[in-house]
GROMACS .gro file of C-alpha atoms in nm:
model
   72
    1MET     CA    1   9.140  12.494   8.982
    2ASN     CA    2   9.390  12.221   8.893
    3LYS     CA    3   9.276  11.885   9.028
    4SER     CA    4   9.542  11.673   8.861
    5ILE     CA    5   9.664  11.376   9.060
    6VAL     CA    6  10.016  11.238   9.032
    7MET     CA    7   9.965  10.871   8.958
    8ASP     CA    8  10.328  10.761   8.919
    9SER     CA    9  10.636  10.908   9.087
   10VAL     CA   10  10.956  10.815   9.268
   11GLU     CA   11  11.085  11.028   9.557
   12ILE     CA   12  11.380  11.006   9.794
   13ASP     CA   13  11.366  11.145  10.146
   14THR     CA   14  11.587  11.117  10.455
   15LEU     CA   15  11.500  11.084  10.821
   16GLU     CA   16  11.745  11.020  11.106
   17ASP     CA   17  12.028  10.871  10.897
   18ARG     CA   18  11.791  10.652  10.692
   19TYR     CA   19  11.697  10.697  10.329
   20TYR     CA   20  11.342  10.630  10.213
   21VAL     CA   21  11.222  10.578   9.858
   22ARG     CA   22  10.854  10.648   9.806
   23VAL     CA   23  10.713  10.491   9.489
   24ILE     CA   24  10.367  10.594   9.374
   25GLU     CA   25  10.236  10.361   9.106
   26ASP     CA   26   9.880  10.398   8.979
   27GLY     CA   27   9.803  10.599   9.293
   28VAL     CA   28   9.932  10.328   9.532
   29VAL     CA   29  10.213  10.436   9.767
   30THR     CA   30  10.497  10.203   9.866
   31ILE     CA   31  10.784  10.315  10.092
   32LYS     CA   32  11.111  10.126  10.128
   33GLY     CA   33  11.387  10.222  10.374
   34PHE     CA   34  11.763  10.194  10.320
   35GLY     CA   35  12.067  10.232  10.543
   36SER     CA   36  12.280  10.386  10.270
   37GLU     CA   37  12.220  10.666  10.024
   38ALA     CA   38  12.379  10.463   9.742
   39ASP     CA   39  12.132  10.177   9.791
   40ALA     CA   40  11.836  10.416   9.800
   41LYS     CA   41  11.952  10.589   9.481
   42ALA     CA   42  12.006  10.259   9.302
   43PHE     CA   43  11.657  10.141   9.396
   44ALA     CA   44  11.504  10.477   9.298
   45LYS     CA   45  11.680  10.463   8.962
   46HIS     CA   46  11.548  10.113   8.899
   47GLU     CA   47  11.192  10.213   8.988
   48HIS     CA   48  11.221  10.533   8.786
   49THR     CA   49  11.323  10.331   8.479
   50ARG     CA   50  11.060  10.063   8.540
   51LEU     CA   51  10.784  10.326   8.557
   52GLY     CA   52  10.919  10.521   8.258
   53LEU     CA   53  10.944  10.849   8.450
   54ASP     CA   54  11.163  11.144   8.349
   55ALA     CA   55  11.281  11.255   8.695
   56VAL     CA   56  11.292  11.157   9.061
   57LYS     CA   57  11.163  11.418   9.307
   58GLN     CA   58  11.317  11.492   9.645
   59PRO     CA   59  11.037  11.614   9.877
   60GLY     CA   60  11.084  11.918  10.094
   61THR     CA   61  11.348  12.075   9.873
   62GLY     CA   62  11.150  12.142   9.557
   63GLN     CA   63  11.449  11.991   9.383
   64LYS     CA   64  11.409  11.734   9.109
   65LEU     CA   65  11.661  11.456   9.095
   66ARG     CA   66  11.759  11.254   8.791
   67TYR     CA   67  11.856  10.905   8.901
   68GLY     CA   68  11.896  11.040   9.254
   69PHE     CA   69  12.125  11.330   9.162
   70PRO     CA   70  12.031  11.700   9.131
   71GLU     CA   71  11.956  11.816   8.778
   72GLY     CA   72  12.207  12.065   8.645
   0.00000   0.00000   0.00000
């Protein structure tokens, strides 16, 4: 059984025309809402770089994002 815990991650999700960036740092969750997708992606990119992560995850789609854009 795999009991690994994700300690650091950055995820973008949408709900009713709002964009939410969920940052998990050392197991602590912080969520910040944005009115525009561009602002959410810019914030996610900053957090991604700050935490030294290799990808941003978009929940519910199983799709990984790099700097807020789908990986090719």
